[in-house]
Amino acid sequence: MDEFQRSWLLAQLGPDTDSTDLERRFFRLRSARAVVLEVLGERRAKLLGDPLKVTVDGVVTMDLQENLRGIERQIEQVRRAPAPDDPGDEDGEGEAGLAVTWLAPARRYR
């Protein structure tokens, strides 16, 4: 795992994530995206293993449903977004990294 991949992993999972654990997972899975999806899947499973809402009448209410939705949204975002180790477009027919265009005013000035 190179420094760019490590930075991307920490950006997706938070700076407090154990780098040694990430390296072990990367060595096993060989993909930064797979590492993020595995960690987020574990976090989701942990939330589902406990009650999502706990209420002690008149004292406290704890609701973790939004946390679960947030993790599910993050999983979908990671699946759609490009990862640093995604295979490049080798045939050259993909999207260009740079585009050039001319800007023209909408109205002509006198």
Short mmCIF file of N, CA, C and O in Angstrom, two decimals:
data_model
loop_
_atom_site.label_atom_id
_atom_site.label_comp_id
_atom_site.label_asym_id
_atom_site.label_seq_id
_atom_site.Cartn_x
_atom_site.Cartn_y
_atom_site.Cartn_z
N MET A 1 0.86 -1.17 0.00
CA MET A 1 0.00 0.00 0.00
C MET A 1 0.91 1.23 0.00
O MET A 1 1.80 1.35 0.82
N ASP A 2 0.65 2.14 -0.93
CA ASP A 2 1.45 3.36 -0.98
C ASP A 2 0.80 4.47 -0.14
O ASP A 2 -0.29 4.30 0.42
N GLU A 3 1.47 5.60 -0.05
CA GLU A 3 1.00 6.70 0.80
C GLU A 3 -0.31 7.30 0.29
O GLU A 3 -1.16 7.70 1.07
N PHE A 4 -0.49 7.35 -1.03
CA PHE A 4 -1.73 7.89 -1.60
C PHE A 4 -2.92 7.01 -1.22
O PHE A 4 -3.98 7.51 -0.83
N GLN A 5 -2.75 5.70 -1.31
CA GLN A 5 -3.83 4.78 -0.93
C GLN A 5 -4.13 4.88 0.57
O GLN A 5 -5.28 4.89 0.97
N ARG A 6 -3.08 4.97 1.38
CA ARG A 6 -3.27 5.10 2.83
C ARG A 6 -4.03 6.38 3.16
O ARG A 6 -4.95 6.39 3.97
N SER A 7 -3.67 7.47 2.50
CA SER A 7 -4.36 8.75 2.73
C SER A 7 -5.83 8.65 2.35
O SER A 7 -6.70 9.17 3.05
N TRP A 8 -6.11 8.00 1.22
CA TRP A 8 -7.49 7.84 0.77
C TRP A 8 -8.29 7.00 1.77
O TRP A 8 -9.43 7.32 2.10
N LEU A 9 -7.67 5.92 2.25
CA LEU A 9 -8.34 5.06 3.23
C LEU A 9 -8.67 5.84 4.51
O LEU A 9 -9.78 5.75 5.03
N LEU A 10 -7.71 6.61 5.00
CA LEU A 10 -7.94 7.39 6.21
C LEU A 10 -8.97 8.49 5.98
O LEU A 10 -9.73 8.82 6.90
N ALA A 11 -9.02 9.03 4.78
CA ALA A 11 -10.04 10.06 4.48
C ALA A 11 -11.43 9.43 4.47
O ALA A 11 -12.40 10.08 4.88
N GLN A 12 -11.55 8.20 4.03
CA GLN A 12 -12.85 7.53 3.99
C GLN A 12 -13.28 7.02 5.35
O GLN A 12 -14.47 7.03 5.68
N LEU A 13 -12.33 6.56 6.16
CA LEU A 13 -12.66 5.87 7.41
C LEU A 13 -12.39 6.68 8.66
O LEU A 13 -12.78 6.28 9.75
N GLY A 14 -11.73 7.80 8.52
CA GLY A 14 -11.43 8.63 9.68
C GLY A 14 -9.97 8.49 10.11
O GLY A 14 -9.38 7.42 9.96
N PRO A 15 -9.39 9.56 10.64
CA PRO A 15 -7.97 9.55 10.99
C PRO A 15 -7.62 8.66 12.18
O PRO A 15 -6.46 8.32 12.37
N ASP A 16 -8.60 8.24 12.97
CA ASP A 16 -8.34 7.40 14.13
C ASP A 16 -8.31 5.92 13.79
O ASP A 16 -8.09 5.09 14.67
N THR A 17 -8.50 5.57 12.53
CA THR A 17 -8.48 4.17 12.11
C THR A 17 -7.05 3.64 12.19
O THR A 17 -6.10 4.31 11.82
N ASP A 18 -6.92 2.42 12.68
CA ASP A 18 -5.62 1.79 12.87
C ASP A 18 -4.96 1.49 11.51
O ASP A 18 -5.47 0.71 10.71
N SER A 19 -3.81 2.13 11.26
CA SER A 19 -3.11 1.95 9.98
C SER A 19 -2.59 0.52 9.80
O SER A 19 -2.57 0.00 8.69
N THR A 20 -2.18 -0.11 10.89
CA THR A 20 -1.68 -1.49 10.81
C THR A 20 -2.80 -2.42 10.37
O THR A 20 -2.59 -3.31 9.53
N ASP A 21 -3.99 -2.23 10.91
CA ASP A 21 -5.15 -3.03 10.51
C ASP A 21 -5.47 -2.81 9.04
O ASP A 21 -5.76 -3.76 8.30
N LEU A 22 -5.39 -1.57 8.59
CA LEU A 22 -5.65 -1.27 7.18
C LEU A 22 -4.63 -1.96 6.27
O LEU A 22 -4.99 -2.48 5.21
N GLU A 23 -3.37 -1.95 6.67
CA GLU A 23 -2.33 -2.61 5.86
C GLU A 23 -2.56 -4.11 5.77
O GLU A 23 -2.40 -4.72 4.71
N ARG A 24 -2.95 -4.74 6.90
CA ARG A 24 -3.23 -6.18 6.87
C ARG A 24 -4.40 -6.49 5.94
O ARG A 24 -4.36 -7.44 5.16
N ARG A 25 -5.44 -5.68 6.03
CA ARG A 25 -6.60 -5.89 5.16
C ARG A 25 -6.23 -5.68 3.70
O ARG A 25 -6.67 -6.42 2.82
N PHE A 26 -5.44 -4.63 3.42
CA PHE A 26 -5.04 -4.36 2.04
C PHE A 26 -4.20 -5.51 1.49
O PHE A 26 -4.36 -5.89 0.33
N PHE A 27 -3.31 -6.06 2.31
CA PHE A 27 -2.50 -7.19 1.87
C PHE A 27 -3.37 -8.39 1.51
O PHE A 27 -3.12 -9.09 0.54
N ARG A 28 -4.46 -8.59 2.29
CA ARG A 28 -5.36 -9.71 2.04
C ARG A 28 -6.29 -9.46 0.86
O ARG A 28 -6.50 -10.32 0.01
N LEU A 29 -6.84 -8.23 0.77
CA LEU A 29 -7.87 -7.94 -0.23
C LEU A 29 -7.32 -7.35 -1.53
O LEU A 29 -7.98 -7.40 -2.56
N ARG A 30 -6.17 -6.72 -1.48
CA ARG A 30 -5.50 -6.14 -2.65
C ARG A 30 -6.27 -5.01 -3.33
O ARG A 30 -6.11 -4.77 -4.51
N SER A 31 -7.13 -4.33 -2.59
CA SER A 31 -7.89 -3.22 -3.16
C SER A 31 -8.28 -2.26 -2.05
O SER A 31 -8.82 -2.68 -1.02
N ALA A 32 -8.02 -0.97 -2.24
CA ALA A 32 -8.38 0.03 -1.25
C ALA A 32 -9.90 0.11 -1.09
O ALA A 32 -10.40 0.23 0.02
N ARG A 33 -10.62 0.02 -2.20
CA ARG A 33 -12.08 0.05 -2.13
C ARG A 33 -12.62 -1.13 -1.32
O ARG A 33 -13.51 -0.98 -0.50
N ALA A 34 -12.05 -2.31 -1.53
CA ALA A 34 -12.49 -3.50 -0.78
C ALA A 34 -12.22 -3.34 0.71
O ALA A 34 -13.03 -3.76 1.54
N VAL A 35 -11.11 -2.71 1.07
CA VAL A 35 -10.79 -2.47 2.47
C VAL A 35 -11.83 -1.56 3.10
O VAL A 35 -12.37 -1.83 4.18
N VAL A 36 -12.15 -0.45 2.43
CA VAL A 36 -13.13 0.50 2.95
C VAL A 36 -14.49 -0.17 3.09
O VAL A 36 -15.17 -0.02 4.12
N LEU A 37 -14.90 -0.91 2.08
CA LEU A 37 -16.20 -1.57 2.13
C LEU A 37 -16.26 -2.61 3.25
O LEU A 37 -17.29 -2.76 3.91
N GLU A 38 -15.16 -3.31 3.49
CA GLU A 38 -15.15 -4.29 4.56
C GLU A 38 -15.25 -3.61 5.93
O GLU A 38 -16.03 -4.04 6.79
N VAL A 39 -14.49 -2.54 6.15
CA VAL A 39 -14.54 -1.83 7.43
C VAL A 39 -15.92 -1.23 7.66
O VAL A 39 -16.50 -1.34 8.75
N LEU A 40 -16.47 -0.58 6.63
CA LEU A 40 -17.80 0.02 6.77
C LEU A 40 -18.86 -1.05 6.99
O LEU A 40 -19.81 -0.85 7.74
N GLY A 41 -18.71 -2.21 6.34
CA GLY A 41 -19.64 -3.31 6.55
C GLY A 41 -19.59 -3.82 7.99
O GLY A 41 -20.63 -4.13 8.58
N GLU A 42 -18.39 -3.87 8.56
CA GLU A 42 -18.27 -4.28 9.97
C GLU A 42 -18.91 -3.26 10.89
O GLU A 42 -19.57 -3.62 11.87
N ARG A 43 -18.70 -1.98 10.59
CA ARG A 43 -19.32 -0.93 11.42
C ARG A 43 -20.84 -1.00 11.33
O ARG A 43 -21.54 -0.84 12.32
N ARG A 44 -21.35 -1.27 10.14
CA ARG A 44 -22.80 -1.41 9.94
C ARG A 44 -23.33 -2.60 10.71
O ARG A 44 -24.36 -2.53 11.39
N ALA A 45 -22.63 -3.73 10.64
CA ALA A 45 -23.05 -4.94 11.34
C ALA A 45 -23.04 -4.73 12.86
O ALA A 45 -23.92 -5.22 13.56
N LYS A 46 -22.07 -3.99 13.35
CA LYS A 46 -22.01 -3.70 14.78
C LYS A 46 -23.22 -2.87 15.22
O LYS A 46 -23.81 -3.13 16.26
N LEU A 47 -23.58 -1.87 14.41
CA LEU A 47 -24.76 -1.07 14.73
C LEU A 47 -26.03 -1.91 14.71
O LEU A 47 -26.90 -1.75 15.55
N LEU A 48 -26.13 -2.81 13.72
CA LEU A 48 -27.32 -3.66 13.63
C LEU A 48 -27.39 -4.69 14.74
O LEU A 48 -28.47 -5.17 15.07
N GLY A 49 -26.25 -5.05 15.33
CA GLY A 49 -26.22 -6.02 16.40
C GLY A 49 -26.78 -5.49 17.72
O GLY A 49 -27.19 -6.26 18.58
N ASP A 50 -26.77 -4.19 17.87
CA ASP A 50 -27.28 -3.55 19.08
C ASP A 50 -28.61 -2.88 18.76
O ASP A 50 -28.90 -2.58 17.60
N PRO A 51 -29.41 -2.60 19.78
CA PRO A 51 -30.66 -1.88 19.52
C PRO A 51 -30.37 -0.49 18.95
O PRO A 51 -29.44 0.18 19.39
N LEU A 52 -31.13 -0.09 17.94
CA LEU A 52 -30.90 1.20 17.32
C LEU A 52 -31.50 2.35 18.12
O LEU A 52 -31.08 3.48 17.99
N LYS A 53 -32.50 2.04 18.95
CA LYS A 53 -33.14 3.08 19.73
C LYS A 53 -33.38 2.57 21.15
O LYS A 53 -33.96 1.50 21.33
N VAL A 54 -32.91 3.35 22.11
CA VAL A 54 -33.10 3.00 23.52
C VAL A 54 -33.69 4.22 24.21
O VAL A 54 -33.20 5.34 24.05
N THR A 55 -34.75 4.00 24.98
CA THR A 55 -35.40 5.09 25.71
C THR A 55 -35.55 4.69 27.17
O THR A 55 -36.07 3.62 27.48
N VAL A 56 -35.06 5.55 28.04
CA VAL A 56 -35.31 5.42 29.48
C VAL A 56 -36.25 6.57 29.81
O VAL A 56 -35.86 7.74 29.72
N ASP A 57 -37.49 6.24 30.14
CA ASP A 57 -38.53 7.26 30.33
C ASP A 57 -38.10 8.37 31.27
O ASP A 57 -37.69 8.13 32.40
N GLY A 58 -38.18 9.57 30.77
CA GLY A 58 -37.88 10.76 31.55
C GLY A 58 -36.40 11.00 31.78
O GLY A 58 -36.03 11.99 32.40
N VAL A 59 -35.52 10.12 31.29
CA VAL A 59 -34.10 10.29 31.54
C VAL A 59 -33.33 10.56 30.25
O VAL A 59 -32.72 11.61 30.09
N VAL A 60 -33.37 9.61 29.32
CA VAL A 60 -32.56 9.74 28.11
C VAL A 60 -33.18 8.92 26.98
O VAL A 60 -33.84 7.92 27.21
N THR A 61 -32.96 9.40 25.77
CA THR A 61 -33.32 8.65 24.57
C THR A 61 -32.08 8.64 23.67
O THR A 61 -31.48 9.68 23.42
N MET A 62 -31.70 7.46 23.22
CA MET A 62 -30.55 7.33 22.33
C MET A 62 -31.03 6.68 21.03
O MET A 62 -31.59 5.58 21.06
N ASP A 63 -30.83 7.37 19.92
CA ASP A 63 -31.29 6.89 18.63
C ASP A 63 -30.11 6.82 17.66
O ASP A 63 -29.50 7.85 17.35
N LEU A 64 -29.76 5.64 17.20
CA LEU A 64 -28.63 5.44 16.30
C LEU A 64 -29.05 5.17 14.86
O LEU A 64 -28.23 4.79 14.04
N GLN A 65 -30.32 5.39 14.55
CA GLN A 65 -30.81 5.11 13.20
C GLN A 65 -30.14 6.00 12.16
O GLN A 65 -29.83 5.55 11.05
N GLU A 66 -29.89 7.25 12.49
CA GLU A 66 -29.22 8.15 11.54
C GLU A 66 -27.77 7.74 11.31
O GLU A 66 -27.25 7.90 10.22
N ASN A 67 -27.12 7.21 12.35
CA ASN A 67 -25.76 6.70 12.17
C ASN A 67 -25.74 5.55 11.17
O ASN A 67 -24.87 5.47 10.31
N LEU A 68 -26.74 4.67 11.28
CA LEU A 68 -26.85 3.55 10.35
C LEU A 68 -27.08 4.05 8.93
O LEU A 68 -26.44 3.60 7.98
N ARG A 69 -27.99 5.00 8.78
CA ARG A 69 -28.25 5.56 7.44
C ARG A 69 -27.00 6.23 6.88
O ARG A 69 -26.73 6.15 5.68
N GLY A 70 -26.26 6.91 7.74
CA GLY A 70 -25.03 7.57 7.29
C GLY A 70 -24.00 6.58 6.79
O GLY A 70 -23.37 6.80 5.76
N ILE A 71 -23.84 5.47 7.48
CA ILE A 71 -22.89 4.45 7.04
C ILE A 71 -23.36 3.84 5.72
O ILE A 71 -22.57 3.60 4.81
N GLU A 72 -24.66 3.59 5.58
CA GLU A 72 -25.18 3.04 4.33
C GLU A 72 -24.97 4.01 3.17
O GLU A 72 -24.63 3.59 2.07
N ARG A 73 -25.15 5.31 3.41
CA ARG A 73 -24.89 6.31 2.36
C ARG A 73 -23.41 6.33 2.01
O ARG A 73 -23.05 6.44 0.83
N GLN A 74 -22.55 6.21 3.02
CA GLN A 74 -21.12 6.22 2.76
C GLN A 74 -20.70 4.98 1.96
O GLN A 74 -19.86 5.08 1.07
N ILE A 75 -21.30 3.84 2.24
CA ILE A 75 -21.00 2.63 1.48
C ILE A 75 -21.35 2.83 0.01
O ILE A 75 -20.58 2.49 -0.89
N GLU A 76 -22.52 3.40 -0.26
CA GLU A 76 -22.93 3.65 -1.64
C GLU A 76 -22.00 4.66 -2.32
O GLU A 76 -21.65 4.51 -3.49
N GLN A 77 -21.58 5.67 -1.59
CA GLN A 77 -20.67 6.68 -2.16
C GLN A 77 -19.33 6.05 -2.51
O GLN A 77 -18.76 6.34 -3.56
N VAL A 78 -18.81 5.17 -1.65
CA VAL A 78 -17.52 4.52 -1.92
C VAL A 78 -17.65 3.60 -3.13
O VAL A 78 -16.72 3.51 -3.94
N ARG A 79 -18.79 2.96 -3.29
CA ARG A 79 -18.97 2.08 -4.46
C ARG A 79 -18.97 2.86 -5.77
O ARG A 79 -18.53 2.36 -6.79
N ARG A 80 -19.48 4.10 -5.74
CA ARG A 80 -19.57 4.90 -6.98
C ARG A 80 -18.33 5.72 -7.26
O ARG A 80 -17.98 5.94 -8.41
N ALA A 81 -17.66 6.19 -6.22
CA ALA A 81 -16.53 7.11 -6.40
C ALA A 81 -15.29 6.34 -6.85
O ALA A 81 -15.12 5.16 -6.54
N PRO A 82 -14.41 7.01 -7.58
CA PRO A 82 -13.16 6.35 -8.00
C PRO A 82 -12.24 6.13 -6.80
O PRO A 82 -12.15 6.98 -5.92
N ALA A 83 -11.58 4.99 -6.78
CA ALA A 83 -10.60 4.67 -5.74
C ALA A 83 -9.19 4.87 -6.31
O ALA A 83 -9.01 4.83 -7.53
N PRO A 84 -8.20 5.08 -5.47
CA PRO A 84 -6.85 5.35 -5.98
C PRO A 84 -6.21 4.18 -6.71
O PRO A 84 -5.31 4.37 -7.51
N ASP A 85 -6.68 2.96 -6.47
CA ASP A 85 -6.08 1.81 -7.14
C ASP A 85 -7.00 1.17 -8.17
O ASP A 85 -6.79 0.04 -8.57
N ASP A 86 -8.02 1.92 -8.62
CA ASP A 86 -8.86 1.41 -9.69
C ASP A 86 -8.02 1.24 -10.95
O ASP A 86 -7.12 2.04 -11.22
N PRO A 87 -8.30 0.20 -11.72
CA PRO A 87 -7.53 0.02 -12.95
C PRO A 87 -7.76 1.20 -13.90
O PRO A 87 -8.88 1.67 -14.06
N GLY A 88 -6.69 1.66 -14.49
CA GLY A 88 -6.78 2.78 -15.42
C GLY A 88 -7.40 2.37 -16.73
O GLY A 88 -7.57 1.19 -17.04
N ASP A 89 -7.78 3.35 -17.51
CA ASP A 89 -8.36 3.09 -18.82
C ASP A 89 -7.22 2.86 -19.79
O ASP A 89 -6.59 3.79 -20.25
N GLU A 90 -6.94 1.61 -20.10
CA GLU A 90 -5.76 1.28 -20.88
C GLU A 90 -5.94 1.49 -22.38
O GLU A 90 -4.99 1.64 -23.11
N ASP A 91 -7.18 1.50 -22.89
CA ASP A 91 -7.37 1.65 -24.33
C ASP A 91 -7.51 3.11 -24.73
O ASP A 91 -7.60 3.42 -25.91
N GLY A 92 -7.53 4.04 -23.77
CA GLY A 92 -7.55 5.45 -24.08
C GLY A 92 -8.90 5.98 -24.51
O GLY A 92 -9.00 7.09 -24.99
N GLU A 93 -9.97 5.21 -24.35
CA GLU A 93 -11.28 5.67 -24.79
C GLU A 93 -12.13 6.19 -23.65
O GLU A 93 -13.30 6.44 -23.82
N GLY A 94 -11.57 6.35 -22.46
CA GLY A 94 -12.34 6.82 -21.31
C GLY A 94 -12.44 8.33 -21.30
O GLY A 94 -12.13 9.03 -22.26
N GLU A 95 -12.87 8.85 -20.17
CA GLU A 95 -13.00 10.29 -20.03
C GLU A 95 -11.63 10.94 -19.99
O GLU A 95 -10.69 10.40 -19.44
N ALA A 96 -11.54 12.11 -20.56
CA ALA A 96 -10.28 12.84 -20.55
C ALA A 96 -10.10 13.48 -19.18
O ALA A 96 -11.05 13.89 -18.53
N GLY A 97 -8.85 13.59 -18.75
CA GLY A 97 -8.56 14.21 -17.48
C GLY A 97 -8.59 15.73 -17.58
O GLY A 97 -8.72 16.41 -16.59
N LEU A 98 -8.48 16.27 -18.78
CA LEU A 98 -8.43 17.70 -18.97
C LEU A 98 -9.26 18.05 -20.20
O LEU A 98 -9.16 17.39 -21.23
N ALA A 99 -10.05 19.07 -20.10
CA ALA A 99 -10.86 19.52 -21.24
C ALA A 99 -10.62 21.00 -21.44
O ALA A 99 -10.37 21.75 -20.49
N VAL A 100 -10.66 21.44 -22.68
CA VAL A 100 -10.45 22.84 -23.02
C VAL A 100 -11.68 23.33 -23.77
O VAL A 100 -12.22 22.64 -24.62
N THR A 101 -12.12 24.52 -23.42
CA THR A 101 -13.27 25.10 -24.09
C THR A 101 -13.08 26.60 -24.19
O THR A 101 -12.29 27.20 -23.47
N TRP A 102 -13.82 27.23 -25.11
CA TRP A 102 -13.79 28.68 -25.25
C TRP A 102 -15.01 29.25 -24.55
O TRP A 102 -16.10 28.71 -24.66
N LEU A 103 -14.81 30.32 -23.83
CA LEU A 103 -15.92 30.99 -23.18
C LEU A 103 -16.33 32.18 -24.02
O LEU A 103 -15.50 32.96 -24.47
N ALA A 104 -17.62 32.29 -24.28
CA ALA A 104 -18.14 33.41 -25.08
C ALA A 104 -19.23 34.09 -24.25
O ALA A 104 -20.02 33.42 -23.58
N PRO A 105 -19.29 35.42 -24.30
CA PRO A 105 -20.32 36.11 -23.53
C PRO A 105 -21.71 35.78 -24.12
O PRO A 105 -21.88 35.56 -25.31
N ALA A 106 -22.71 35.76 -23.24
CA ALA A 106 -24.05 35.45 -23.66
C ALA A 106 -24.65 36.61 -24.49
O ALA A 106 -25.45 36.39 -25.38
N ARG A 107 -24.24 37.84 -24.18
CA ARG A 107 -24.72 39.01 -24.93
C ARG A 107 -23.52 39.78 -25.48
O ARG A 107 -22.48 39.82 -24.86
N ARG A 108 -23.73 40.37 -26.59
CA ARG A 108 -22.68 41.21 -27.17
C ARG A 108 -22.76 42.59 -26.56
O ARG A 108 -23.84 43.16 -26.40
N TYR A 109 -21.63 43.13 -26.22
CA TYR A 109 -21.58 44.46 -25.63
C TYR A 109 -21.27 45.48 -26.74
O TYR A 109 -20.57 45.18 -27.69
N ARG A 110 -21.79 46.71 -26.62
CA ARG A 110 -21.56 47.74 -27.64
C ARG A 110 -20.39 48.59 -27.30
O ARG A 110 -20.00 48.90 -26.28
#
